[in-house]
Every structure is written in C-alpha cells, then in structure tokens.
Coordinates of C-alpha atoms in Angstrom, one line a residue:
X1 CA 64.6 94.4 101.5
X2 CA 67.2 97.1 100.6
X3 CA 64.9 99.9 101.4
X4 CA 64.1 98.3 104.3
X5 CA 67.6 97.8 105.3
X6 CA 68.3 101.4 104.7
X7 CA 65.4 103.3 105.3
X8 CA 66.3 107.4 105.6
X9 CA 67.4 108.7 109.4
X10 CA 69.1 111.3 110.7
X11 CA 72.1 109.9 110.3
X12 CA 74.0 111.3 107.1
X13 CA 75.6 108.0 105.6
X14 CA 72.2 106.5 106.3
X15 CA 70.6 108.7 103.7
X16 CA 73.0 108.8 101.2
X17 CA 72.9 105.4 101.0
X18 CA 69.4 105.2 100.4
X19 CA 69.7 108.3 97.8
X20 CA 72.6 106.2 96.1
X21 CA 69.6 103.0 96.1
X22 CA 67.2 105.5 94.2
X23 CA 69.5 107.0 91.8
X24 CA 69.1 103.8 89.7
X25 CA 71.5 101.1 88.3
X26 CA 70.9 98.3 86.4
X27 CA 70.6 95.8 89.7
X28 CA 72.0 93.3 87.3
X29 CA 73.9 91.4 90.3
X30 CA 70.5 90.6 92.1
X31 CA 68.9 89.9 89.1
X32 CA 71.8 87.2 88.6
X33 CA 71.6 85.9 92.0
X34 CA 67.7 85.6 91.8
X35 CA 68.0 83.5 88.8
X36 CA 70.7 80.9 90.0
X37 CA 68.3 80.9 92.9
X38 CA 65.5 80.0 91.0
X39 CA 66.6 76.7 89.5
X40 CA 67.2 75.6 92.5
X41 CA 65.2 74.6 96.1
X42 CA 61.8 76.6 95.9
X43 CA 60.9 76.4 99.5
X44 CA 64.8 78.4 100.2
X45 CA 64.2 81.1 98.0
X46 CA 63.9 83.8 100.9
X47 CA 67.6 83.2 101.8
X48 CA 67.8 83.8 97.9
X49 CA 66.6 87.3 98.1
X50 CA 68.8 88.1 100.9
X51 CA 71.4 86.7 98.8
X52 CA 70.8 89.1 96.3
X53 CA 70.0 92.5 98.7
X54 CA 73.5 91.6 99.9
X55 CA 75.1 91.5 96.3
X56 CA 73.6 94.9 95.7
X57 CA 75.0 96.4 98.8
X58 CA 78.8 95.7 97.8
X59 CA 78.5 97.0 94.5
X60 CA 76.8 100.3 95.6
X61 CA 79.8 100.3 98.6
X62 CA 81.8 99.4 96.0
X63 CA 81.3 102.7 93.7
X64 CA 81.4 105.1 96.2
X65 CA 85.1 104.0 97.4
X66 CA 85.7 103.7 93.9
X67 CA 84.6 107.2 93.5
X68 CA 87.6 108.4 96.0
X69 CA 89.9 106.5 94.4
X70 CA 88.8 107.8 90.7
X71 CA 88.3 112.1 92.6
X72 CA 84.7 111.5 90.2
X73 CA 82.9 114.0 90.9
X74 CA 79.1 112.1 89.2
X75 CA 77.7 108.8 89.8
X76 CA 74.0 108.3 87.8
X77 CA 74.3 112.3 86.9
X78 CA 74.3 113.1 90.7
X79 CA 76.9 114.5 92.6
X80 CA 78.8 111.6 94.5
X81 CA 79.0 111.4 98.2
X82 CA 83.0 112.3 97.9
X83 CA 82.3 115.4 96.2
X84 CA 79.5 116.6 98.0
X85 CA 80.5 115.8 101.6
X86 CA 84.2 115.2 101.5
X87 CA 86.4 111.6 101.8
X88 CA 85.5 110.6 106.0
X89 CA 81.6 110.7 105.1
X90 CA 82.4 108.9 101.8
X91 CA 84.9 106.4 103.1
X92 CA 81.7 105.9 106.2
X93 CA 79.4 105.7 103.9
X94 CA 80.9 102.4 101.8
X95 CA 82.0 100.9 105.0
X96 CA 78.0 101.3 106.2
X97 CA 76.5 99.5 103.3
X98 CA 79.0 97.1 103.3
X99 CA 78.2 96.1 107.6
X100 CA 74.6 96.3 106.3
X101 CA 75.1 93.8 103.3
X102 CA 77.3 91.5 105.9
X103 CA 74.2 91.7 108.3
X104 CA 71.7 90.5 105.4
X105 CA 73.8 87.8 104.5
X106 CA 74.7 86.8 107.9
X107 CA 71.6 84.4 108.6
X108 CA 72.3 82.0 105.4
X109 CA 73.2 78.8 106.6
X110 CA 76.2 77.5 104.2
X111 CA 79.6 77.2 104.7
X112 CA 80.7 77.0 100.9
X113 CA 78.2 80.7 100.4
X114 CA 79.9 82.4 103.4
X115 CA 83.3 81.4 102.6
X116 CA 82.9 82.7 98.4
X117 CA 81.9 86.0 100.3
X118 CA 84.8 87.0 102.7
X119 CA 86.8 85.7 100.2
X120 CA 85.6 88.0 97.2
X121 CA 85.4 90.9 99.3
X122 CA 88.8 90.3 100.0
X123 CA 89.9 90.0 96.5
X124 CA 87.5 92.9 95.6
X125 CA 90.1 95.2 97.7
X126 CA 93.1 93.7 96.4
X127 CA 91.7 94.6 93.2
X128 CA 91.0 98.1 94.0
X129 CA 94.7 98.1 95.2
X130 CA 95.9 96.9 92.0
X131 CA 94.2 99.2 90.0
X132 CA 96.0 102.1 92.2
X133 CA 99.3 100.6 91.8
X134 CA 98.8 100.4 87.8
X135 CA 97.5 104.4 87.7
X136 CA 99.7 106.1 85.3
X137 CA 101.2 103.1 84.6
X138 CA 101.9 103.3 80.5
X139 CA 103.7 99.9 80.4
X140 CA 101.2 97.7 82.1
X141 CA 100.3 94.5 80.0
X142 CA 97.0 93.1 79.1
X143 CA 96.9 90.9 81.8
X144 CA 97.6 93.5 83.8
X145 CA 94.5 95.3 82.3
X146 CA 92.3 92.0 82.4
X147 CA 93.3 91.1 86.1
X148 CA 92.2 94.7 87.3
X149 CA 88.7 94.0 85.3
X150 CA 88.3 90.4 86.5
X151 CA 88.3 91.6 90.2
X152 CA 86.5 95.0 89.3
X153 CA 83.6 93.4 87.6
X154 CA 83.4 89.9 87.0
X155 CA 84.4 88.6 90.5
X156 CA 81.2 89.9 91.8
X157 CA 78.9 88.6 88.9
X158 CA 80.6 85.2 89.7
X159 CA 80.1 85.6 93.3
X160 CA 76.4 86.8 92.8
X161 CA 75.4 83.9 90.7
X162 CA 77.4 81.8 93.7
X163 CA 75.4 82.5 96.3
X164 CA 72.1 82.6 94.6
X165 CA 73.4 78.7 93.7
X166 CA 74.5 78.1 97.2
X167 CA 71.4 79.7 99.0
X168 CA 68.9 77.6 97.0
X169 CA 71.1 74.2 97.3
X170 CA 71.5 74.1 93.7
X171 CA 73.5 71.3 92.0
X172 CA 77.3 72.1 91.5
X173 CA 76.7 70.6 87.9
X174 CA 74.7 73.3 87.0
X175 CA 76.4 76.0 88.9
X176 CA 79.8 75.6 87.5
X177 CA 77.9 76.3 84.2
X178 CA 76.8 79.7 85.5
X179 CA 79.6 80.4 87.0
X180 CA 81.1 80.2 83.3
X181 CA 78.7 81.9 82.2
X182 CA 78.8 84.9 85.1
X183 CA 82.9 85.7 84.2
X184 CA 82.5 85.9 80.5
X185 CA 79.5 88.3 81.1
X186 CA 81.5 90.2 83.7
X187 CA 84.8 90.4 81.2
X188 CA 82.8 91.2 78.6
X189 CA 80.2 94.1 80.4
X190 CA 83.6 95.7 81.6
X191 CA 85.6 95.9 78.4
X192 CA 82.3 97.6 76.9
X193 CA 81.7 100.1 80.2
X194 CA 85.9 100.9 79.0
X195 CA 84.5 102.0 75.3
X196 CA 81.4 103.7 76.0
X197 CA 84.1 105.8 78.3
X198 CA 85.2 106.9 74.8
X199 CA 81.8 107.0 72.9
X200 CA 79.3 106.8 74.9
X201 CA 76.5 109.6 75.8
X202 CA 77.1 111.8 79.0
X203 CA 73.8 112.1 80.0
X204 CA 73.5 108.4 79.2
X205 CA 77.0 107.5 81.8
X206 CA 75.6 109.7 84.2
X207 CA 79.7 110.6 84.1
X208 CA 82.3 112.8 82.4
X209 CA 83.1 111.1 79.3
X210 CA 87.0 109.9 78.9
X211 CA 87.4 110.3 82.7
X212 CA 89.0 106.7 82.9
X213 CA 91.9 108.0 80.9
X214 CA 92.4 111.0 82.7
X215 CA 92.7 109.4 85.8
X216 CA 95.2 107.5 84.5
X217 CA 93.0 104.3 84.4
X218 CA 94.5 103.0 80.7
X219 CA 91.9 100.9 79.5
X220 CA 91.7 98.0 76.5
X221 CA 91.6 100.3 73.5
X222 CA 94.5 102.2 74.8
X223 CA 96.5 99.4 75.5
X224 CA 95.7 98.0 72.3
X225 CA 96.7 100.6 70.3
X226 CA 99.7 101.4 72.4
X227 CA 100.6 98.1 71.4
X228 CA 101.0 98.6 67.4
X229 CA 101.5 102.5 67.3
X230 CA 105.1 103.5 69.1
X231 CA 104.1 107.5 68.7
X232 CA 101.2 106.5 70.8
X233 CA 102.9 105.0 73.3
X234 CA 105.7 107.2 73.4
X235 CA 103.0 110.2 73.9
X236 CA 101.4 108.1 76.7
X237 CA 104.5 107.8 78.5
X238 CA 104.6 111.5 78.7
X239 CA 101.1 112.3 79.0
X240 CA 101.3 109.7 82.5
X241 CA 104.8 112.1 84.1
X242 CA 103.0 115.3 82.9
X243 CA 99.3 115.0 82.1
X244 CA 99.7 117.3 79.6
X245 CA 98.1 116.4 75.8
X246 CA 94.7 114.4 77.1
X247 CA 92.9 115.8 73.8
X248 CA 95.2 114.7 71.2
X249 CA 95.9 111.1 72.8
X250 CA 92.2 110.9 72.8
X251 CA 91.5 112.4 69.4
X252 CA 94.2 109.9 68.0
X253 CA 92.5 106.8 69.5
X254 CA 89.4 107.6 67.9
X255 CA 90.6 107.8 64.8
X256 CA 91.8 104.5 65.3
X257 CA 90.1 100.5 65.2
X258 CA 91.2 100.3 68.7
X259 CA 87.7 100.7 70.0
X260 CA 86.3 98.3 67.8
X261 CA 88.6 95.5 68.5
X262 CA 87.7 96.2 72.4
X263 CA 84.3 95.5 71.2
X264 CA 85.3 92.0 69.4
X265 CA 86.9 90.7 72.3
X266 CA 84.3 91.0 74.3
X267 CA 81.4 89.6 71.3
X268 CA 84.0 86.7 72.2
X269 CA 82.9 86.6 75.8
X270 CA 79.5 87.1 75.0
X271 CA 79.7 84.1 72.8
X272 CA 81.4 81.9 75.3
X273 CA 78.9 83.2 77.9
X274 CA 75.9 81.8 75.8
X275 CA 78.0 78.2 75.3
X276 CA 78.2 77.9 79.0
X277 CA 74.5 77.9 79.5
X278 CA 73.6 75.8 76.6
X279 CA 72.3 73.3 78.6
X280 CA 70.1 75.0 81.6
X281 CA 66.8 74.9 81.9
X282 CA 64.1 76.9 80.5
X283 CA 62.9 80.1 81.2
X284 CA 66.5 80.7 82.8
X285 CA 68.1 80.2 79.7
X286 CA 66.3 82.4 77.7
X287 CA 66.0 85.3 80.0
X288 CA 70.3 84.8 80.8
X289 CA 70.6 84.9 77.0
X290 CA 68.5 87.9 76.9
X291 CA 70.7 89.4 79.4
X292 CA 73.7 88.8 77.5
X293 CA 71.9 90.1 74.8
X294 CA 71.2 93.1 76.1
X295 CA 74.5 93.7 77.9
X296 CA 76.1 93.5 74.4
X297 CA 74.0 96.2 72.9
X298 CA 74.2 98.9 76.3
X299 CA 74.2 102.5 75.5
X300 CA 75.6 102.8 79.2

C-alpha cells in the first residue's frame, strides 16, 4: 500500500520518499497497528492496513524534519534528503508524506480514530518544538527529558496501536491495555535508542555515533550523571555556551554507570509493558511479548 502510495515519478520529493521506504526500518508502528487490528472485527481489517500505511508515513515524515532540526547528515547509512538536496526539498519532502499518510487515512470511518490523529500530529510538533527550545539546555530536568521522549516516540506507538484498535472496532477494555502497553514500549525503545547513541555500532545506527550530544540533545545518561557529579555538570554548562570539550564529556560518561542505569529504567518499562498485556489473547500476546523482547535486546 505504501509503495503504491508512493510509487517513483519525476517529481523529486516523490522519489525520495520512496528511496527513504526502501532504505529499511524496523516498521514497528504498522506492525503495532496490525496487531491491535487483529483482535478485533475481521471483516474491517482493510481499514486496518490503511491504518497502519498511514502510521508509517508520519514516522518516515517525521525523521526527515527531524533530520533538519538535528543538521544529520545519515539516516539508515544513506545520505539524508537535507544533506543531499538542501532544507526546501527536505522540508517538501516531510510535508509530502505526511498529505499522503492523511489521504490513506482519510477514508476510515471513526470519529474517536480521526480525532487521536490530528491530535498527535499536533502534539508530535509541539514535541519537536520542545526539543528545540531544550537544545543546549544543561539545566533541563528529567521530566523535561521524559516529556521530549514521550512525544518523540511513544506518542506515536500509542497512537499506532489506537487506530489499529479503532479501525477494527475493538473493545476499549482491551485497548486501554495496549495502550499501556504501547507508552511503556515507546519510553522504554527511546531511552535505549539514547544509549546505543553512546555504544552502539555505526554501521549498525546507520548514524554518527554520540551525535545526540553534539547537537546539544542531552539525553538520560547525561542527565543522570549531571545529576550526582557537579564537575560534570559544570563542564556541560560550558561545553553548551562553547561546544568546546565533546571528547572528554563523553570519555567521562563512559567511564561512568550512567548508561547502565538508562538501561534499568527502561527494563522497568519493559516490565510494565508485559503486565499491561497479561490478559490479551493468544497469539497477540506472545508475539507483543516477543516484541518487547526483542526491543530490549536491539543492537540499533
């Protein structure tokens, strides 16, 4: 349905679109929204899988404008559309596959579904404001930090799990249990995206490693050990006025437990996720526990 929806023309934002579709991902929003849909009305399961083409569409618009705001110059090891063809064709580019996910979703009939969407979108870019207001911000709290993740990540694992709920007339019983289950996983799949910034694999990121805190994006472990370590925080002060000492703030957080007690905050959510769904039905269960699972354990 998404290759369908953007099949390659002559028009430039049309084909980077369907490039940024091909590069890969993890499609874990669909595959959320294709689940919820599953436990509920068989017969509307095509609404479902529009449902979920539509998810997929904001988070790939969602990355490119993301990749303005960051100046990232690699998205899945390829050079992103800012880079490559400048901030209009970029800034066009997001804006067309967010029309084209409006256009998918446009046919579903329900109120609650349509409502949940302009609403997150909404929130999605009050979130992206946020998190440009808090750049180079070195005394920004942990809510701070966990409101800029809740509307980066888990909003739109929420919402997919929403309107795979809504679009298959599924029980609000059962969907406020996945809903549950959706923001834990989203908390918990952002926190670990903010370490592997520090440990992960380059080729693996398909990124720069520590890019987040060059760009002044201070992240949980660096909050966290801001917290308990004043040299820290007095170096981060001056490292967000001058940008100067990147190497030695990060050399001094890995030598820290900072990282690992990221990671134990978000075994917490991955524990809470799996209590939310205790009681849904099989298969679903099982493959949403292997998803948090798996999630839990990413190299990237």
């Amino acid at each position: 349905m998404i290759k369908k929806s953007l099949a390659p023309s002559d028009v430039l934002v049309n084909n980077k679109s369907y490039e940024l579709f091909m590069s890969g991902g993890k499609k874990i929003r669909p595959t959320f929204t294709l689940l919820a849909g599953k436990l509920g009305d068989p017969g509307k399961f095509g609404d479902v899988l529009k449902a979920g083409a539509s998810l997929e569409l904001i988070h790939m618009a969602s990355l490119v404008h993301d990749d303005i705001i960051d100046n990232s110059k690699m998205r899945r090891g390829k050079t992103t559309v800012y880079y490559e063809h400048g901030y209009l064709q970029a800034i066009n580019t997001g804006n067309y596959l967010l029309s084209t996910s409006i256009s998918l979703v446009s046919t579903i009939k329900h109120k609650e579904l349509h409502r949940s969407f302009s609403e997150t979108i909404r929130d999605l870019v009050d979130g992206e404001l946020f998190q440009l207001d808090q750049q180079f911000n070195a005394q920004q709290t942990l809510d701070d930090y966990y409101r800029k993740i809740y509307r980066k990540t888990a909003l739109l694992i929420e919402l997919s799990i929403k309107m795979g709920g809504y679009a298959s007339g599924l029980s609000s019983y059962t969907l406020n249990h996945l809903i549950e289950y959706g923001y834990h996983i989203g908390m918990s799949f952002q926190i670990i995206d903010d370490c592997l910034d520090f440990t992960g694999d380059e080729k693996n990121l398909g990124k720069p490693k520590f890019s987040d805190m060059e760009n002044g994006h201070y992240t949980l472990p660096v909050l966290l050990h801001r917290n308990r370590d004043a040299s820290f925080r007095d170096r981060l002060e001056a490292f967000s006025k001058d940008g100067k000492h990147l190497e030695d703030l990060i050399e001094t957080l890995l030598a820290s437990d900072a990282i690992e007690q990221s990671l134990s905050i978000s075994s917490q959510h991955i524990e809470k996720a799996r209590e939310a769904i205790r009681d849904i039905d099989s298969p679903i269960k099982e493959y949403l526990m292997e998803i948090a699972e798996k999630l839990a354990n990413r190299p990237n």
